[in-house]
Short mmCIF file of C-alpha atoms and ligand atoms in Angstrom, two decimals:
data_model
loop_
_atom_site.label_atom_id
_atom_site.label_comp_id
_atom_site.label_asym_id
_atom_site.label_seq_id
_atom_site.Cartn_x
_atom_site.Cartn_y
_atom_site.Cartn_z
CA MET M 293 -81.44 7.19 -5.16
CA ALA M 294 -81.71 3.93 -3.38
CA GLU M 295 -78.87 2.63 -5.49
CA THR M 296 -76.68 5.55 -4.52
CA GLU M 297 -77.50 5.20 -0.91
CA SER M 298 -76.69 1.56 -0.86
CA ALA M 299 -73.41 2.22 -2.70
CA LEU M 300 -72.51 4.90 -0.20
CA GLN M 301 -73.50 2.55 2.56
CA ALA M 302 -71.36 -0.19 1.09
CA ILE M 303 -68.38 2.16 1.01
CA GLU M 304 -69.00 3.18 4.59
CA ASN M 305 -69.30 -0.44 5.67
CA GLY M 306 -66.21 -1.38 3.74
CA LEU M 307 -64.18 1.39 5.34
CA ALA M 308 -65.44 0.49 8.77
CA ALA M 309 -64.47 -3.14 8.36
CA LEU M 310 -61.14 -2.21 6.84
CA GLY M 311 -60.56 0.26 9.66
CA THR M 312 -60.91 -2.40 12.32
CA ARG M 313 -58.85 -4.85 10.34
CA PHE M 314 -55.85 -2.60 9.65
CA ARG M 315 -55.72 -1.19 13.18
CA ASP M 316 -55.60 -4.71 14.49
CA ALA M 317 -52.98 -5.76 11.92
CA PHE M 318 -50.80 -2.70 12.57
CA ALA M 319 -50.88 -3.35 16.30
CA LYS M 320 -49.78 -6.93 15.72
CA ALA M 321 -46.93 -6.03 13.37
CA GLU M 322 -43.79 -6.54 15.43
CA ASN M 323 -41.24 -4.97 13.19
CA GLU M 324 -40.95 -2.41 10.45
CA GLN M 325 -40.99 -4.93 7.66
CA ALA M 326 -44.20 -6.60 8.87
CA LEU M 327 -45.78 -3.18 9.32
CA ARG M 328 -44.95 -2.17 5.77
CA VAL M 329 -46.45 -5.39 4.46
CA GLU M 330 -49.67 -4.66 6.35
CA GLN M 331 -49.78 -1.10 5.08
CA ALA M 332 -49.38 -2.32 1.50
CA LYS M 333 -52.29 -4.71 1.99
CA VAL M 334 -54.49 -1.70 2.69
CA LEU M 335 -53.11 1.08 0.48
CA GLY M 336 -51.27 -0.90 -2.22
CA LYS M 337 -52.40 -1.01 -5.84
CA LYS M 338 -54.02 -4.37 -5.36
CA GLY M 339 -54.89 -3.51 -1.77
CA GLU M 340 -58.18 -3.55 0.04
CA LEU M 341 -58.84 0.17 -0.37
CA THR M 342 -58.66 -0.19 -4.14
CA ALA M 343 -61.51 -2.66 -3.88
CA VAL M 344 -63.55 -0.12 -1.92
CA LEU M 345 -62.73 2.56 -4.51
CA GLY M 346 -64.35 0.33 -7.11
CA LEU M 347 -67.68 0.92 -5.35
CA LEU M 348 -67.53 4.64 -6.30
CA LYS M 349 -68.83 3.70 -9.72
CA GLY M 350 -72.18 2.98 -8.16
CA VAL M 351 -72.40 6.36 -6.47
CA LEU M 352 -74.31 9.23 -8.16
CA PRO M 353 -71.99 11.83 -9.64
CA ALA M 354 -73.35 14.46 -7.23
CA ASP M 355 -72.41 12.33 -4.24
CA ARG M 356 -69.02 11.29 -5.52
CA PRO M 357 -67.00 14.26 -4.17
CA ALA M 358 -68.25 13.59 -0.65
CA ALA M 359 -67.56 9.88 -0.98
CA GLY M 360 -64.08 10.62 -2.40
CA ALA M 361 -63.36 12.98 0.49
CA ARG M 362 -64.45 10.30 2.94
CA ILE M 363 -62.01 7.84 1.35
CA ASN M 364 -59.18 10.40 1.49
CA VAL M 365 -59.78 10.91 5.17
CA PHE M 366 -59.59 7.18 5.62
CA LYS M 367 -56.28 7.07 3.70
CA GLU M 368 -54.85 9.72 5.98
CA GLN M 369 -55.96 7.72 9.00
CA VAL M 370 -54.12 4.71 7.66
CA GLU M 371 -50.96 6.74 7.07
CA GLN M 372 -51.12 8.34 10.45
CA ALA M 373 -51.64 5.00 12.17
CA PHE M 374 -48.75 3.62 10.16
CA SER M 375 -46.26 6.30 11.20
CA GLN M 376 -47.40 6.16 14.80
CA ARG M 377 -46.92 2.38 14.94
CA LEU M 378 -43.55 2.73 13.17
CA LYS M 379 -42.38 5.15 15.86
CA GLU M 380 -43.54 2.71 18.51
CA ILE M 381 -41.70 -0.17 16.86
CA HIS M 382 -38.48 1.90 16.74
CA ARG M 383 -38.83 2.93 20.35
CA GLN M 384 -39.44 -0.67 21.41
CA ALA M 385 -36.38 -1.83 19.51
CA ARG M 386 -34.27 0.86 21.14
CA ASP M 387 -35.64 0.00 24.61
CA ALA M 388 -34.89 -3.67 24.03
CA GLU M 389 -31.35 -2.79 22.98
CA LEU M 390 -30.81 -0.58 26.01
CA SER M 391 -32.21 -3.02 28.53
CA ALA M 392 -30.43 -6.04 27.02
CA LEU M 393 -27.25 -7.34 28.61
CA PRO M 394 -24.34 -5.03 27.84
CA PHE M 395 -21.85 -6.06 25.14
CA ASP M 396 -19.24 -8.47 26.43
CA LEU M 397 -16.14 -6.37 26.03
CA SER M 398 -13.94 -9.35 26.89
CA LEU M 399 -14.98 -11.25 23.76
CA PRO M 400 -12.15 -11.53 21.22
CA GLY M 401 -12.38 -9.13 18.30
CA ARG M 402 -13.32 -10.18 14.81
CA THR M 403 -10.21 -11.34 13.01
CA GLU M 404 -11.55 -12.47 9.66
CA LEU M 405 -10.37 -9.24 7.99
CA GLY M 406 -6.79 -10.03 8.92
CA ARG M 407 -4.15 -7.50 9.66
CA GLY M 408 -1.94 -6.10 6.95
CA HIS M 409 1.77 -5.60 7.27
CA LEU M 410 4.67 -4.18 5.33
CA HIS M 411 5.94 -6.07 2.30
CA PRO M 412 9.06 -8.15 3.09
CA VAL M 413 11.12 -5.85 0.86
CA ALA M 414 9.84 -2.81 2.75
CA GLN M 415 10.56 -4.52 6.08
CA THR M 416 14.11 -5.28 4.92
CA ARG M 417 14.57 -1.76 3.54
CA ASP M 418 13.50 -0.25 6.86
CA ALA M 419 15.81 -2.58 8.80
CA LEU M 420 18.76 -1.62 6.59
CA LEU M 421 17.96 2.10 6.73
CA ALA M 422 17.71 1.86 10.52
CA ILE M 423 21.24 0.43 10.70
CA PHE M 424 22.66 3.32 8.68
CA ARG M 425 20.61 5.85 10.59
CA ASP M 426 22.15 4.44 13.78
CA LEU M 427 25.57 4.89 12.21
CA GLY M 428 24.82 8.59 11.72
CA PHE M 429 23.59 8.78 8.13
CA ALA M 430 20.77 11.09 7.10
CA VAL M 431 18.08 9.66 4.81
CA GLY M 432 17.61 11.24 1.39
CA ALA M 433 15.57 10.36 -1.69
CA GLY M 434 15.44 10.89 -5.42
CA PRO M 435 12.99 10.30 -8.28
CA GLU M 436 12.59 7.02 -10.17
CA VAL M 437 12.50 8.83 -13.53
CA GLU M 438 15.93 10.36 -13.66
CA LEU M 439 18.01 12.55 -15.97
CA GLU M 440 20.75 10.81 -17.91
CA ALA M 441 23.15 13.32 -16.36
CA ASN M 442 22.39 12.22 -12.80
CA ASN M 443 22.19 8.52 -13.56
CA PHE M 444 25.26 8.27 -15.81
CA THR M 445 27.13 11.36 -17.01
CA LYS M 446 27.94 13.06 -13.71
CA LEU M 447 28.78 9.65 -12.27
CA ALA M 448 31.57 9.57 -14.87
CA PHE M 449 30.10 6.80 -17.00
CA PRO M 450 31.75 7.08 -20.43
CA PRO M 451 29.13 7.69 -23.13
CA ASP M 452 29.69 4.22 -24.60
CA HIS M 453 29.46 2.36 -21.27
CA PRO M 454 27.44 -0.85 -21.72
CA ALA M 455 25.10 0.09 -18.87
CA THR M 456 23.80 2.98 -20.98
CA ASP M 457 22.84 0.59 -23.80
CA MET M 458 19.30 0.05 -24.96
CA GLN M 459 19.83 -3.46 -23.59
CA ASP M 460 20.26 -2.28 -20.04
CA SER M 461 18.24 0.86 -19.45
CA PHE M 462 14.61 1.81 -19.85
CA TRP M 463 14.74 5.16 -21.61
CA VAL M 464 11.53 7.16 -21.31
CA ASP M 465 10.21 10.29 -22.98
CA VAL M 466 9.08 12.87 -20.48
CA ALA M 467 6.61 15.45 -21.77
CA GLY M 468 8.02 18.95 -21.39
CA ALA M 469 11.58 17.77 -20.77
CA GLN M 470 14.37 20.09 -21.86
CA PRO M 471 15.41 19.37 -25.44
CA GLY M 472 18.44 17.08 -25.44
CA ALA M 473 18.00 16.11 -21.78
CA ARG M 474 17.44 12.36 -21.97
CA THR M 475 15.49 10.64 -19.21
CA LEU M 476 15.34 7.03 -18.05
CA LEU M 477 14.10 4.88 -15.20
CA ARG M 478 17.08 5.12 -12.87
CA THR M 479 19.29 2.05 -13.09
CA HIS M 480 20.72 2.53 -9.60
CA THR M 481 20.32 4.73 -6.53
CA SER M 482 23.75 6.28 -7.17
CA ALA M 483 21.89 9.10 -8.92
CA VAL M 484 20.83 10.25 -5.44
CA GLN M 485 24.52 10.84 -4.63
CA ILE M 486 24.64 13.36 -7.46
CA ARG M 487 21.45 15.07 -6.34
CA GLU M 488 22.54 15.28 -2.71
CA MET M 489 26.10 16.41 -3.47
CA SER M 490 24.82 19.03 -5.93
CA SER M 491 22.40 20.51 -3.42
CA HIS M 492 24.31 20.22 -0.12
CA ARG M 493 27.86 20.96 1.01
CA PRO M 494 30.16 18.65 3.01
CA PRO M 495 30.39 17.35 5.63
CA MET M 496 27.60 15.02 4.65
CA ALA M 497 26.61 11.39 5.13
CA VAL M 498 23.42 10.29 3.40
CA VAL M 499 21.65 7.01 2.64
CA SER M 500 18.69 6.54 0.36
CA ALA M 501 16.60 3.59 -0.72
CA GLY M 502 14.24 2.94 -3.57
CA SER M 503 13.24 1.14 -6.74
CA VAL M 504 15.66 0.87 -9.65
CA PHE M 505 15.13 -0.56 -13.14
CA ARG M 506 17.17 -2.62 -15.56
CA ARG M 507 16.41 -4.85 -18.50
CA ASP M 508 17.11 -8.03 -16.57
CA ASP M 509 14.74 -10.92 -15.93
CA ASP M 510 15.63 -14.32 -14.50
CA LEU M 511 15.51 -16.27 -11.22
CA THR M 512 17.62 -13.75 -9.35
CA HIS M 513 17.07 -10.61 -11.48
CA SER M 514 13.88 -8.64 -11.89
CA PRO M 515 13.46 -5.60 -14.20
CA MET M 516 12.46 -3.64 -11.10
CA PHE M 517 14.37 -4.15 -7.90
CA HIS M 518 15.50 -2.14 -4.88
CA GLN M 519 18.74 -0.63 -3.69
CA ILE M 520 20.17 1.20 -0.73
CA GLU M 521 22.90 3.68 -1.42
CA GLY M 522 25.05 5.54 1.02
CA PHE M 523 27.92 7.96 0.84
CA MET M 524 29.96 10.25 3.03
CA VAL M 525 32.01 13.29 2.05
CA ASP M 526 34.23 15.37 4.29
CA GLU M 527 37.82 16.50 4.68
CA GLY M 528 40.09 13.53 5.29
CA VAL M 529 37.60 10.73 4.61
CA SER M 530 39.59 7.64 3.69
CA PHE M 531 39.15 4.01 2.71
CA ALA M 532 39.59 3.21 6.43
CA HIS M 533 36.31 5.02 7.15
CA LEU M 534 34.63 3.02 4.41
CA LYS M 535 35.92 -0.23 5.91
CA ALA M 536 34.71 0.78 9.36
CA VAL M 537 31.21 1.63 8.16
CA VAL M 538 30.90 -1.48 5.99
CA GLY M 539 32.22 -3.67 8.82
CA ALA M 540 29.80 -2.20 11.34
CA PHE M 541 26.97 -2.62 8.87
CA ALA M 542 27.79 -6.31 8.25
CA GLU M 543 27.90 -7.02 11.98
CA ARG M 544 24.57 -5.33 12.56
CA LEU M 545 23.00 -7.17 9.64
CA TYR M 546 24.42 -10.68 10.14
CA GLY M 547 25.56 -10.65 13.77
CA PRO M 548 28.57 -9.63 15.86
CA GLY M 549 31.88 -10.94 14.59
CA THR M 550 30.70 -11.21 10.96
CA PRO M 551 33.86 -10.79 8.85
CA VAL M 552 34.01 -8.81 5.61
CA ARG M 553 36.42 -9.06 2.71
CA PHE M 554 37.09 -6.47 0.01
CA ARG M 555 37.68 -7.59 -3.59
CA PRO M 556 38.93 -5.00 -6.09
CA SER M 557 36.22 -4.13 -8.58
CA TYR M 558 35.28 -1.45 -11.06
CA PHE M 559 32.52 1.15 -11.03
CA PRO M 560 33.10 4.31 -13.12
CA PHE M 561 32.25 6.64 -10.23
CA VAL M 562 34.66 5.28 -7.63
CA GLU M 563 38.44 4.87 -7.46
CA PRO M 564 39.47 2.54 -6.01
CA GLY M 565 36.36 0.38 -6.21
CA ALA M 566 35.57 -2.84 -4.40
CA GLU M 567 32.99 -5.50 -3.92
CA VAL M 568 32.47 -6.64 -0.38
CA ASP M 569 31.51 -10.09 0.83
CA ALA M 570 30.32 -10.89 4.34
CA GLY M 571 30.97 -14.20 6.08
CA CYS M 572 28.01 -16.51 5.40
CA ALA M 573 25.63 -16.22 8.33
CA PHE M 574 23.89 -19.45 7.35
CA CYS M 575 26.73 -21.93 7.91
CA VAL M 576 28.99 -20.09 10.37
CA ARG M 577 30.29 -22.31 13.20
CA PRO M 578 30.62 -21.10 16.81
CA ASP M 579 34.38 -20.71 16.26
CA GLY M 580 33.73 -18.38 13.30
CA SER M 581 34.72 -20.84 10.58
CA HIS M 582 32.23 -21.80 7.89
CA ALA M 583 30.85 -25.22 7.10
CA GLY M 584 29.90 -24.17 3.57
CA CYS M 585 26.26 -24.34 2.47
CA ARG M 586 23.95 -23.94 -0.50
CA VAL M 587 23.31 -20.28 0.27
CA CYS M 588 27.00 -19.33 -0.03
CA LYS M 589 27.63 -22.00 -2.66
CA GLN M 590 30.14 -23.66 -0.30
CA SER M 591 32.34 -20.54 -0.34
CA GLY M 592 31.63 -19.29 3.18
CA TRP M 593 31.02 -15.80 1.77
CA LEU M 594 27.93 -13.85 0.69
CA GLU M 595 28.11 -10.89 -1.69
CA LEU M 596 27.15 -7.83 0.32
CA LEU M 597 27.67 -4.61 -1.61
CA GLY M 598 29.66 -2.54 -4.08
CA CYS M 599 31.64 0.44 -2.87
CA GLY M 600 34.66 2.66 -3.30
CA MET M 601 36.15 6.09 -2.87
CA ILE M 602 34.12 8.66 -4.80
CA HIS M 603 36.01 9.60 -7.97
CA PRO M 604 37.31 13.20 -7.84
CA ASP M 605 35.61 13.86 -11.19
CA VAL M 606 32.26 13.02 -9.61
CA LEU M 607 32.86 15.46 -6.75
CA ARG M 608 33.80 18.14 -9.27
CA HIS M 609 30.66 17.46 -11.35
CA CYS M 610 28.68 18.33 -8.24
CA GLY M 611 30.66 21.49 -7.53
CA ILE M 612 32.61 20.03 -4.59
CA ASP M 613 36.30 20.91 -4.26
CA SER M 614 38.02 17.56 -4.86
CA GLU M 615 41.35 18.88 -3.53
CA LYS M 616 39.77 19.59 -0.18
CA TYR M 617 37.19 16.84 0.16
CA THR M 618 37.15 13.10 -0.25
CA GLY M 619 34.37 10.59 0.22
CA PHE M 620 33.23 7.01 -0.06
CA ALA M 621 30.08 5.46 -1.45
CA PHE M 622 28.42 2.06 -1.32
CA GLY M 623 25.34 0.45 -2.79
CA LEU M 624 23.51 -2.81 -2.25
CA GLY M 625 20.43 -4.68 -3.40
CA ILE M 626 17.64 -4.89 -0.85
CA ASP M 627 15.78 -7.75 -2.53
CA ARG M 628 18.73 -10.12 -2.25
CA VAL M 629 19.06 -9.36 1.46
CA ALA M 630 15.30 -9.96 1.86
CA MET M 631 15.59 -13.28 0.00
CA LEU M 632 18.42 -14.38 2.30
CA ARG M 633 16.66 -13.09 5.37
CA TYR M 634 13.46 -14.99 4.69
CA GLY M 635 14.81 -17.91 2.65
CA ILE M 636 12.96 -16.87 -0.53
CA PRO M 637 14.29 -18.79 -3.55
CA ASN M 638 12.86 -16.75 -6.45
CA ILE M 639 12.92 -12.96 -6.72
CA ARG M 640 9.67 -13.00 -8.70
CA LEU M 641 7.76 -14.13 -5.62
CA LEU M 642 8.54 -10.73 -4.15
CA PHE M 643 6.69 -8.89 -6.90
CA GLU M 644 3.73 -11.12 -7.74
CA ASN M 645 2.06 -9.91 -4.55
CA ASP M 646 0.22 -13.14 -3.89
CA PRO M 647 -1.35 -12.77 -0.42
CA ARG M 648 -0.70 -16.47 0.31
CA PHE M 649 3.01 -15.72 -0.05
CA LEU M 650 3.09 -12.28 1.53
CA SER M 651 1.09 -13.35 4.60
CA GLN M 652 4.02 -15.58 5.61
CA PHE M 653 6.23 -12.65 6.57
N1 LIG G 1129 25.56 1.72 -8.23
C1 LIG G 1129 26.29 0.46 -8.17
C2 LIG G 1129 25.41 -0.62 -8.77
O1 LIG G 1129 24.24 -0.42 -8.93
C3 LIG G 1129 26.62 0.10 -6.74
C4 LIG G 1129 27.62 1.02 -6.13
C5 LIG G 1129 27.21 2.10 -5.38
C6 LIG G 1129 28.99 0.79 -6.28
C7 LIG G 1129 28.13 2.94 -4.81
C8 LIG G 1129 29.90 1.60 -5.72
C9 LIG G 1129 29.50 2.69 -4.98
O2 LIG G 1129 25.88 -1.70 -9.10
#
């Protein structure tokens, strides 16, 4: 009996001492982390209460339930004191925040994240599209995986044209495609002409821009590159209209007074066809003559685009009356213009997407 009493007494003493100690420690804890550490010292597995629990062994079985209940009450007291102090700590932190000096709104913002911007090819694309939009063209679009018919056949490419070779085109199998309808990654944006002319009626003037794909890979050719294509169809559209549009475009791109020259050329879907050069904007003298430079290879001219009068067969393939309507079309590479615009020597730099390179534009 005496043993039990002294064990009970020891528990009571232990709890009393612990009670004073933890209340004091909780009150001194200045933040949540310190408070949690203090709570663990009391209630944790190796905590002080566990030591007191060890004393239960010395208590008579009949007295144990009462002693256990006493310890549970103590535990609850600890938990209650803990959550009360935690609330206090939170309130104090909030008060300190509210009574502190207000944020200095004039401080500069954090800039370490940096600000993104459009890729130089996208910037150039948008600049070119804006010129044609100003000239009255609508903006259309087509898919990058294209039917052979839209990319070649309706554009009057003969079936044995070298561009259709395995060497030049990426042919792809499309699940669920119509049997016999071959598909490829479009080799040029001229396919959009076919789509637009097959789905709309003249008068129409449309430009479109996007990625095109060819089996080409060297300093100035990439298997994926970008083109802008434009065309206009109406009654009485002539080569003079083409010259006017191309001339206006060159002046807006390279500056007022930029001359253009037309060289006869061949594309299956135009007749006549031409390639157009613009006076080199990099070595032009104030009087309009050219000094000759590396960019234009001393010629004073830069290749600008391919163009021509839309072949009547192409109009017919799209269901447009070629007796009534005529039209012109042109196409140019965006990447080359971007390279000239920013002085980029290697087309691959455009597609490696190295932030150290891209952040310069
Ligand atoms: N599609 C031609 C090419 O990729 C460019 C072009 C477009 C030529 C329109 C004439 C008319 O080379």
